[in-house]
């Protein structure tokens, strides 16, 4: 089944404790993104990657890191989480950049930083 | 960023058509209109997209006005499983695989 998976689905952590949220897709998609969703602010892009070893900042990259060493994986790293990073996070992938592209979203990771 | 206006909520009876409006008056000629939906807090799910012409797929129909400043998503026979938040957005053709921005969308509630 074509899908985007994320782990963990739920995470409660404390300020400053490094964490990684994994994302994997099995559709051989070139383009992957991380978003966060917050009430009143909608869906905002954090980082994106156009292919292996190619990443770039989205709208709200501060406090986050990403890597794309393999085409299928795109982990999101919070080196020193803070309470304002409490949010619902989604990973997404799409086949390419241009033309019609459906973005496939993962199930989400609900992160709480105390 | 895509600036769209959608009603915050709508109700629909099961089996009836649900018509969800969206205003996107700042859309440019090379930008697709996309509709996604989100059930509870699951990942958003693609529904349909269009550029100029009306479109139909197995999930829905999309009607785009001639001036492209607004569109309507039609779910022809709404079911309880269609209860979700529906998002309208638009993205340039050249970068349509790139970032999406969603506002608050329309909460559609389908009632038995």
Coordinates of N, CA and C in Angstrom, one line a residue:
Chain A
X1 N 0.8 -1.2 0.0 CA 0.0 0.0 0.0 C 0.9 1.2 0.0
X2 N 0.6 2.2 -0.9 CA 1.3 3.4 -1.0 C 1.0 4.3 0.3
X3 N 2.1 4.7 1.0 CA 1.8 5.4 2.2 C 3.0 6.2 2.7
X4 N 2.7 7.1 3.5 CA 3.7 7.9 4.3 C 3.5 7.5 5.7
X5 N 4.6 7.1 6.4 CA 4.5 6.7 7.8 C 5.4 7.7 8.6
X6 N 4.9 7.9 9.8 CA 5.6 8.7 10.8 C 5.7 8.0 12.1
X7 N 6.8 8.3 12.8 CA 6.9 7.7 14.2 C 7.7 8.7 15.0
X8 N 7.3 8.9 16.3 CA 6.1 8.3 16.9 C 4.9 9.1 16.5
X9 N 3.7 8.5 16.9 CA 2.5 9.2 16.6 C 2.2 10.3 17.7
X10 N 2.6 9.9 18.9 CA 2.4 10.8 20.1 C 3.7 10.9 20.8
X11 N 4.0 12.1 21.3 CA 5.3 12.2 22.1 C 5.1 13.4 23.1
X12 N 5.4 13.1 24.3 CA 5.5 14.1 25.3 C 6.9 14.2 25.8
X13 N 7.5 15.4 25.8 CA 8.9 15.5 26.2 C 9.1 16.8 27.0
X14 N 10.3 17.0 27.4 CA 10.6 18.2 28.2 C 11.5 19.1 27.4
X15 N 11.5 20.3 27.8 CA 12.3 21.4 27.1 C 13.8 20.9 27.1
X16 N 14.4 21.1 25.9 CA 15.8 20.8 25.8 C 16.3 19.4 25.4
X17 N 15.3 18.5 25.5 CA 15.7 17.1 25.3 C 15.5 16.7 23.8
X18 N 16.7 16.5 23.1 CA 16.7 16.3 21.7 C 15.8 15.2 21.3
X19 N 15.1 15.4 20.1 CA 14.2 14.3 19.6 C 14.2 14.3 18.1
X20 N 13.8 13.1 17.6 CA 13.7 12.9 16.1 C 12.4 12.3 15.8
X21 N 11.7 12.9 14.8 CA 10.5 12.3 14.3 C 10.8 11.7 12.9
X22 N 10.6 10.4 12.8 CA 10.9 9.8 11.5 C 9.8 9.9 10.5
X23 N 10.1 9.9 9.2 CA 9.1 9.9 8.2 C 9.7 9.1 7.0
X24 N 8.8 8.2 6.5 CA 9.2 7.3 5.4 C 8.1 7.2 4.4
X25 N 8.5 7.2 3.1 CA 7.5 7.0 2.1 C 7.9 5.8 1.2
X26 N 7.0 5.1 0.7 CA 7.3 3.9 -0.2 C 6.9 4.1 -1.6
X27 N 6.7 5.4 -2.1 CA 6.2 5.7 -3.4 C 7.3 6.2 -4.4
X28 N 8.6 6.2 -3.9 CA 9.7 6.6 -4.7 C 9.5 8.1 -5.1
X29 N 8.9 8.9 -4.2 CA 8.7 10.3 -4.4 C 10.0 11.1 -4.2
X30 N 10.1 12.1 -5.1 CA 11.3 13.0 -5.0 C 11.1 14.0 -3.9
X31 N 9.9 14.5 -3.8 CA 9.7 15.7 -3.0 C 9.1 15.3 -1.6
X32 N 9.7 15.8 -0.6 CA 9.2 15.6 0.8 C 9.2 16.8 1.6
X33 N 8.2 17.0 2.5 CA 8.0 18.2 3.3 C 7.7 17.8 4.7
X34 N 7.9 18.8 5.6 CA 7.4 18.7 7.0 C 6.6 20.0 7.2
X35 N 5.4 19.7 7.8 CA 4.5 20.8 8.1 C 4.2 20.7 9.6
X36 N 3.8 21.9 10.2 CA 3.2 21.9 11.5 C 1.8 22.6 11.4
X37 N 0.9 22.1 12.2 CA -0.5 22.6 12.2 C -0.9 23.1 13.6
X38 N -1.3 24.3 13.6 CA -1.6 24.9 14.9 C -3.0 25.6 14.8
X39 N -3.8 25.6 15.8 CA -5.1 26.3 15.8 C -4.9 27.8 15.5
X40 N -5.7 28.3 14.5 CA -5.7 29.7 14.2 C -4.5 30.0 13.2
X41 N -3.6 29.1 13.0 CA -2.5 29.4 12.1 C -2.5 28.5 10.9
X42 N -3.3 27.5 10.9 CA -3.4 26.6 9.7 C -2.1 25.7 9.6
X43 N -1.9 25.3 8.4 CA -0.8 24.4 8.1 C 0.4 25.2 7.5
X44 N 1.6 25.1 8.1 CA 2.7 25.8 7.7 C 3.9 24.9 7.4
X45 N 4.6 25.2 6.4 CA 5.7 24.3 6.0 C 7.0 24.6 6.8
X46 N 7.7 23.6 7.3 CA 8.9 23.8 8.1 C 10.1 23.7 7.2
X47 N 10.3 22.6 6.6 CA 11.4 22.3 5.7 C 10.9 21.4 4.5
X48 N 11.6 21.4 3.4 CA 11.3 20.6 2.3 C 12.5 20.0 1.7
X49 N 12.4 19.0 0.9 CA 13.5 18.4 0.2 C 13.1 18.0 -1.2
X50 N 13.9 18.5 -2.2 CA 13.5 18.2 -3.6 C 14.2 16.9 -4.0
X51 N 15.1 16.4 -3.3 CA 15.7 15.1 -3.6 C 16.8 14.7 -2.6
X52 N 17.4 13.6 -2.8 CA 18.5 13.2 -1.8 C 19.5 14.3 -1.7
X53 N 19.9 14.6 -0.4 CA 20.9 15.6 -0.1 C 20.5 17.1 -0.5
X54 N 19.3 17.3 -0.9 CA 18.8 18.6 -1.2 C 17.7 19.0 -0.3
X55 N 17.9 19.9 0.6 CA 16.9 20.4 1.5 C 16.9 21.9 1.6
X56 N 15.7 22.5 1.9 CA 15.6 23.9 2.0 C 14.6 24.3 3.0
X57 N 14.7 25.6 3.5 CA 13.8 26.0 4.5 C 12.4 26.4 4.0
X58 N 11.4 26.1 4.8 CA 10.1 26.5 4.5 C 9.7 27.8 5.1
X59 N 8.5 27.9 5.6 CA 8.1 29.2 6.3 C 8.5 29.3 7.7
X60 N 8.6 28.2 8.4 CA 8.9 28.3 9.9 C 10.0 27.3 10.3
X61 N 11.2 27.5 9.8 CA 12.3 26.5 10.0 C 13.0 26.6 11.4
X62 N 12.8 27.7 12.1 CA 13.6 28.0 13.3 C 13.4 26.9 14.3
X63 N 14.5 26.3 14.8 CA 14.4 25.3 15.9 C 14.3 23.9 15.3
X64 N 14.4 23.7 14.0 CA 14.3 22.4 13.4 C 15.4 22.1 12.5
X65 N 15.8 20.9 12.3 CA 16.7 20.4 11.3 C 16.1 19.2 10.6
X66 N 16.6 19.0 9.4 CA 16.2 17.8 8.6 C 17.4 17.3 7.9
X67 N 17.2 16.0 7.4 CA 18.3 15.4 6.6 C 17.6 14.5 5.5
X68 N 18.2 14.4 4.4 CA 17.6 13.5 3.4 C 18.8 12.7 2.8
X69 N 19.2 11.6 3.5 CA 20.3 10.8 3.1 C 19.8 9.7 2.1
X70 N 18.5 9.3 2.2 CA 18.0 8.3 1.3 C 16.7 8.9 0.8
X71 N 16.3 8.4 -0.4 CA 15.1 9.0 -1.0 C 13.8 8.8 -0.2
X72 N 13.7 7.7 0.5 CA 12.5 7.3 1.2 C 12.3 8.0 2.6
X73 N 13.4 8.4 3.2 CA 13.4 8.9 4.6 C 13.7 10.4 4.7
X74 N 12.9 11.0 5.6 CA 13.1 12.5 5.8 C 12.8 12.8 7.2
X75 N 13.8 12.5 8.1 CA 13.5 12.8 9.6 C 13.6 14.3 9.9
X76 N 12.8 14.6 10.9 CA 12.7 15.9 11.5 C 13.4 15.9 12.9
X77 N 14.3 16.8 13.1 CA 15.1 16.8 14.3 C 14.9 18.1 15.1
X78 N 14.6 17.9 16.3 CA 14.4 19.1 17.2 C 15.6 19.0 18.2
X79 N 16.6 19.8 18.0 CA 17.9 19.7 18.8 C 17.6 20.1 20.3
X80 N 16.8 21.1 20.5 CA 16.5 21.6 21.8 C 15.1 22.1 21.9
X81 N 14.1 21.1 22.0 CA 12.7 21.5 21.9 C 12.3 22.5 22.9
X82 N 11.4 23.4 22.5 CA 10.8 24.4 23.5 C 9.3 24.3 23.4
X83 N 8.6 24.8 24.4 CA 7.1 24.7 24.5 C 6.4 25.2 23.3
X84 N 7.0 26.2 22.6 CA 6.3 26.8 21.4 C 6.4 25.8 20.2
X85 N 7.1 24.7 20.4 CA 7.1 23.7 19.3 C 6.1 22.6 19.6
X86 N 5.3 22.8 20.6 CA 4.1 21.9 20.8 C 3.2 22.1 19.6
X87 N 2.9 21.0 18.9 CA 2.1 21.1 17.7 C 1.8 19.8 17.1
X88 N 1.0 19.8 16.1 CA 0.7 18.6 15.3 C 1.6 18.6 14.0
X89 N 2.4 17.6 13.8 CA 3.3 17.6 12.7 C 3.0 16.6 11.7
X90 N 3.1 17.0 10.4 CA 2.8 16.1 9.3 C 4.0 16.1 8.3
X91 N 4.3 14.9 7.9 CA 5.2 14.7 6.8 C 4.4 14.5 5.5
X92 N 4.9 14.9 4.4 CA 4.2 14.7 3.2 C 5.2 14.5 2.0
X93 N 4.7 13.8 1.0 CA 5.6 13.6 -0.1 C 4.8 13.7 -1.4
X94 N 5.5 14.1 -2.5 CA 4.8 14.2 -3.8 C 5.8 13.7 -4.8
X95 N 5.3 13.3 -6.0 CA 6.2 12.7 -7.0 C 7.3 13.7 -7.5
X96 N 6.9 14.9 -7.8 CA 7.8 15.9 -8.3 C 7.4 17.3 -7.9
X97 N 8.1 18.3 -8.4 CA 7.8 19.6 -8.1 C 6.7 20.3 -8.9
X98 N 6.8 20.1 -10.3 CA 6.0 20.8 -11.2 C 4.8 20.0 -11.7
X99 N 3.9 20.6 -12.3 CA 2.7 20.0 -12.9 C 1.7 19.6 -11.8
X100 N 0.8 18.8 -12.1 CA -0.2 18.3 -11.1 C 0.5 17.4 -10.1
X101 N 0.4 17.7 -8.9 CA 1.0 16.9 -7.9 C 0.1 16.8 -6.6
X102 N -0.3 15.6 -6.4 CA -1.0 15.3 -5.1 C 0.0 15.1 -4.0
X103 N -0.2 15.8 -2.9 CA 0.7 15.6 -1.8 C 0.1 14.5 -0.9
X104 N 0.9 13.5 -0.6 CA 0.4 12.4 0.3 C 0.9 12.7 1.7
X105 N 0.0 12.8 2.7 CA 0.4 13.1 4.0 C 0.5 11.9 4.9
X106 N 1.4 12.0 5.9 CA 1.4 10.9 6.9 C 0.3 11.1 7.9
X107 N 0.2 10.2 8.9 CA -0.9 10.3 9.9 C -0.7 11.4 10.9
X108 N 0.4 12.0 11.0 CA 0.6 13.0 12.0 C 1.3 12.6 13.3
X109 N 2.1 13.5 13.9 CA 2.7 13.3 15.2 C 2.3 14.4 16.1
X110 N 1.7 14.1 17.2 CA 1.3 15.1 18.1 C 2.4 15.2 19.2
X111 N 3.0 16.4 19.2 CA 4.2 16.6 20.1 C 3.8 17.6 21.1
X112 N 4.1 17.3 22.4 CA 3.9 18.2 23.5 C 5.2 18.4 24.2
X113 N 5.7 19.6 24.3 CA 6.9 20.0 25.0 C 6.6 20.7 26.2
X114 N 7.0 20.1 27.4 CA 6.7 20.7 28.7 C 7.8 21.6 29.2
Chain B
X1 N 1.7 33.6 -0.2 CA 0.9 32.6 0.4 C -0.5 32.7 -0.2
X2 N -1.1 31.5 -0.4 CA -2.5 31.5 -0.9 C -3.4 32.1 0.1
X3 N -4.2 33.0 -0.3 CA -5.2 33.7 0.6 C -6.6 33.3 0.1
X4 N -7.3 32.5 0.9 CA -8.6 32.0 0.5 C -9.6 32.3 1.6
X5 N -10.8 32.4 1.3 CA -11.9 32.6 2.3 C -12.9 31.5 2.2
X6 N -13.2 30.8 3.3 CA -14.1 29.8 3.3 C -15.0 30.0 4.6
X7 N -16.3 29.6 4.5 CA -17.1 29.6 5.7 C -16.6 28.7 6.7
X8 N -16.6 29.1 8.0 CA -16.0 28.2 9.0 C -16.7 26.9 9.2
X9 N -18.1 26.9 9.0 CA -18.8 25.6 9.2 C -20.0 25.5 8.3
X10 N -20.4 24.3 8.0 CA -21.6 24.0 7.2 C -22.1 22.7 7.6
X11 N -23.4 22.5 7.5 CA -24.1 21.3 7.8 C -24.8 20.8 6.5
X12 N -24.9 19.4 6.4 CA -25.5 18.8 5.3 C -26.2 17.5 5.7
X13 N -27.4 17.2 5.2 CA -28.0 16.0 5.5 C -27.4 14.8 4.7
X14 N -27.3 13.7 5.3 CA -26.8 12.5 4.6 C -27.6 12.2 3.4
X15 N -26.9 11.9 2.3 CA -27.5 11.6 1.0 C -27.7 12.8 0.1
X16 N -27.6 14.0 0.7 CA -27.8 15.3 -0.1 C -26.5 15.7 -0.6
X17 N -26.5 16.7 -1.5 CA -25.3 17.3 -2.0 C -24.7 18.3 -1.1
X18 N -23.4 18.3 -0.9 CA -22.8 19.3 -0.1 C -22.0 20.2 -1.0
X19 N -22.3 21.5 -0.9 CA -21.6 22.5 -1.8 C -20.8 23.4 -0.9
X20 N -19.5 23.3 -1.1 CA -18.6 24.1 -0.2 C -17.9 25.2 -1.1
X21 N -18.2 26.5 -0.7 CA -17.6 27.6 -1.5 C -16.2 28.0 -1.0
X22 N -15.5 28.6 -1.9 CA -14.2 29.2 -1.6 C -13.9 30.4 -2.5
X23 N -13.5 31.5 -1.8 CA -13.1 32.6 -2.6 C -11.6 32.7 -2.6
X24 N -11.0 32.9 -3.8 CA -9.6 33.0 -4.0 C -9.3 34.1 -5.0
X25 N -9.7 35.3 -4.6 CA -9.7 36.4 -5.6 C -8.3 36.8 -6.0
X26 N -7.2 36.4 -5.3 CA -5.9 36.8 -5.7 C -5.1 35.8 -6.5
X27 N -5.9 34.8 -7.0 CA -5.2 33.7 -7.7 C -4.7 34.2 -9.0
X28 N -3.6 33.6 -9.4 CA -2.9 34.0 -10.7 C -3.3 33.0 -11.8
X29 N -3.0 33.4 -13.0 CA -3.4 32.5 -14.2 C -2.7 31.2 -14.2
X30 N -1.5 31.1 -13.6 CA -0.8 29.8 -13.6 C -0.9 29.0 -12.3
X31 N -2.0 29.3 -11.6 CA -2.1 28.6 -10.3 C -3.3 27.6 -10.3
X32 N -3.1 26.4 -9.8 CA -4.1 25.4 -9.7 C -4.9 25.7 -8.4
X33 N -6.2 25.4 -8.5 CA -7.0 25.4 -7.3 C -7.0 23.9 -6.8
X34 N -6.7 23.7 -5.5 CA -6.7 22.4 -4.9 C -7.6 22.3 -3.7
X35 N -8.2 21.2 -3.6 CA -9.1 20.9 -2.4 C -8.5 19.7 -1.7
X36 N -8.4 19.8 -0.4 CA -8.0 18.7 0.5 C -9.0 18.7 1.6
X37 N -9.1 17.5 2.3 CA -9.9 17.4 3.5 C -9.1 16.7 4.6
X38 N -9.5 17.0 5.9 CA -8.8 16.4 7.0 C -9.9 15.9 8.0
X39 N -9.9 14.6 8.2 CA -10.8 14.0 9.1 C -10.2 13.8 10.5
X40 N -10.9 14.4 11.5 CA -10.4 14.5 12.8 C -9.0 15.2 12.7
X41 N -8.0 14.6 13.3 CA -6.6 15.2 13.1 C -5.7 14.3 12.3
X42 N -6.3 13.6 11.4 CA -5.5 12.7 10.5 C -4.8 13.6 9.5
X43 N -3.9 13.0 8.7 CA -3.2 13.7 7.6 C -4.2 14.2 6.6
X44 N -4.0 15.4 6.0 CA -4.9 15.9 5.0 C -4.9 14.9 3.8
X45 N -6.0 14.9 3.1 CA -6.2 14.0 2.0 C -6.6 14.8 0.8
X46 N -5.9 14.5 -0.3 CA -6.3 15.2 -1.6 C -7.7 14.8 -2.1
X47 N -8.4 15.8 -2.6 CA -9.7 15.5 -3.2 C -9.7 15.7 -4.7
X48 N -9.4 16.9 -5.1 CA -9.5 17.3 -6.5 C -8.8 18.6 -6.7
X49 N -8.4 18.8 -8.0 CA -7.8 20.1 -8.3 C -8.3 20.5 -9.7
X50 N -8.1 21.8 -10.0 CA -8.4 22.3 -11.4 C -7.7 23.6 -11.7
X51 N -7.7 23.9 -13.0 CA -7.0 25.1 -13.4 C -8.0 26.1 -13.9
X52 N -8.8 25.7 -15.0 CA -9.8 26.6 -15.5 C -11.1 25.9 -15.7
X53 N -11.1 24.7 -16.1 CA -12.3 23.9 -16.4 C -12.9 23.3 -15.1
X54 N -14.2 23.0 -15.2 CA -14.8 22.2 -14.1 C -14.2 20.8 -14.2
X55 N -14.1 20.1 -13.1 CA -13.5 18.8 -13.0 C -14.3 17.9 -12.1
X56 N -14.3 16.6 -12.4 CA -15.0 15.6 -11.7 C -14.1 14.4 -11.5
X57 N -14.2 13.8 -10.3 CA -13.5 12.5 -10.1 C -14.5 11.7 -9.2
X58 N -13.9 10.6 -8.8 CA -14.8 9.6 -8.0 C -15.2 10.2 -6.7
X59 N -14.5 11.2 -6.2 CA -14.9 11.8 -4.9 C -15.8 13.0 -5.0
X60 N -15.5 13.9 -6.0 CA -16.2 15.1 -5.9 C -16.2 15.8 -7.3
X61 N -16.9 16.9 -7.4 CA -16.8 17.8 -8.5 C -16.3 19.2 -8.1
X62 N -15.6 19.8 -9.0 CA -15.1 21.2 -8.7 C -15.6 22.1 -9.8
X63 N -16.2 23.2 -9.4 CA -16.7 24.2 -10.3 C -15.9 25.5 -10.1
X64 N -15.2 25.9 -11.1 CA -14.4 27.1 -11.0 C -15.1 28.2 -11.8
X65 N -15.3 29.4 -11.2 CA -16.0 30.5 -12.0 C -15.1 30.9 -13.1
X66 N -15.7 31.6 -14.1 CA -15.0 32.0 -15.3 C -13.8 32.9 -15.0
X67 N -14.0 33.8 -14.0 CA -12.9 34.7 -13.6 C -11.9 34.1 -12.7
X68 N -12.2 32.8 -12.3 CA -11.3 32.0 -11.4 C -11.2 32.6 -10.0
X69 N -12.0 33.5 -9.6 CA -11.8 34.1 -8.3 C -12.5 33.3 -7.3
X70 N -13.3 32.3 -7.6 CA -14.0 31.5 -6.6 C -14.2 30.1 -7.2
X71 N -14.5 29.2 -6.3 CA -14.8 27.8 -6.7 C -15.7 27.2 -5.7
X72 N -16.3 26.1 -6.1 CA -17.2 25.3 -5.3 C -16.9 23.9 -5.4
X73 N -16.7 23.2 -4.3 CA -16.5 21.8 -4.2 C -17.9 21.2 -3.9
X74 N -18.2 20.2 -4.8 CA -19.5 19.5 -4.6 C -19.3 18.0 -4.3
X75 N -19.8 17.6 -3.1 CA -19.9 16.2 -2.8 C -21.3 15.8 -3.1
X76 N -21.5 15.0 -4.2 CA -22.9 14.8 -4.7 C -23.9 14.1 -3.8
X77 N -23.4 13.1 -3.0 CA -24.2 12.4 -2.1 C -23.4 12.2 -0.8
X78 N -23.5 13.2 0.1 CA -22.7 13.2 1.3 C -23.0 12.0 2.2
X79 N -22.0 11.4 2.8 CA -22.2 10.4 3.8 C -21.6 10.9 5.1
X80 N -21.9 10.1 6.1 CA -21.4 10.5 7.5 C -19.9 10.5 7.4
X81 N -19.2 9.7 6.6 CA -17.8 9.6 6.5 C -17.2 10.9 5.9
X82 N -18.0 11.7 5.3 CA -17.5 12.9 4.7 C -17.4 14.1 5.7
X83 N -17.8 13.8 6.9 CA -17.6 14.8 8.0 C -16.1 15.1 8.2
X84 N -15.7 16.3 7.9 CA -14.3 16.6 7.9 C -14.1 18.1 7.8
X85 N -12.9 18.6 7.9 CA -12.5 20.0 7.6 C -12.0 20.0 6.1
X86 N -12.6 20.9 5.3 CA -12.3 20.9 3.9 C -11.5 22.2 3.7
X87 N -10.3 22.0 3.0 CA -9.4 23.1 2.7 C -9.4 23.4 1.2
X88 N -9.4 24.7 0.9 CA -9.2 25.1 -0.5 C -7.9 25.9 -0.5
X89 N -7.1 25.7 -1.5 CA -5.9 26.5 -1.6 C -5.5 26.6 -3.1
X90 N -4.5 27.3 -3.4 CA -4.0 27.4 -4.8 C -2.5 27.4 -4.8
X91 N -2.0 26.8 -5.8 CA -0.5 26.6 -6.0 C -0.1 26.8 -7.4
X92 N 1.0 27.4 -7.6 CA 1.5 27.6 -9.0 C 1.8 26.3 -9.7
X93 N 1.5 26.2 -10.9 CA 1.7 25.0 -11.7 C 3.2 24.6 -11.6
X94 N 4.1 25.6 -11.7 CA 5.5 25.2 -11.7 C 6.0 24.7 -10.4
X95 N 5.3 24.9 -9.4 CA 5.8 24.4 -8.0 C 4.7 23.7 -7.3
X96 N 3.8 23.0 -8.0 CA 2.6 22.5 -7.3 C 2.9 21.3 -6.4
X97 N 4.1 20.7 -6.6 CA 4.5 19.7 -5.6 C 5.1 20.2 -4.4
X98 N 5.3 21.5 -4.3 CA 5.9 22.1 -3.2 C 4.9 22.5 -2.1
X99 N 5.2 23.5 -1.4 CA 4.4 23.7 -0.1 C 3.0 24.0 -0.4
X100 N 2.2 23.5 0.5 CA 0.8 23.9 0.5 C 0.6 24.8 1.8
X101 N -0.3 25.7 1.7 CA -0.7 26.5 2.8 C -2.2 26.3 3.0
X102 N -2.7 25.9 4.1 CA -4.1 25.8 4.5 C -4.4 26.9 5.5
X103 N -5.6 27.5 5.3 CA -6.1 28.3 6.4 C -6.9 27.4 7.4
X104 N -8.0 28.0 7.8 CA -8.8 27.2 8.8 C -9.8 26.3 8.2
X105 N -10.1 26.5 6.9 CA -11.0 25.6 6.2 C -12.5 25.7 6.6
X106 N -13.3 24.8 6.1 CA -14.7 24.7 6.5 C -15.0 23.3 7.1
X107 N -15.5 23.4 8.4 CA -15.9 22.2 9.0 C -17.3 21.7 8.5
X108 N -17.3 20.6 7.7 CA -18.5 20.1 7.2 C -19.0 19.0 8.1
X109 N -20.2 19.1 8.6 CA -20.8 18.1 9.4 C -22.0 17.5 8.6
X110 N -21.9 16.2 8.4 CA -23.0 15.5 7.7 C -23.9 14.8 8.7
X111 N -25.1 15.2 8.7 CA -26.1 14.7 9.8 C -26.9 13.5 9.2
X112 N -27.2 12.6 10.1 CA -28.1 11.4 9.7 C -29.5 11.9 9.4

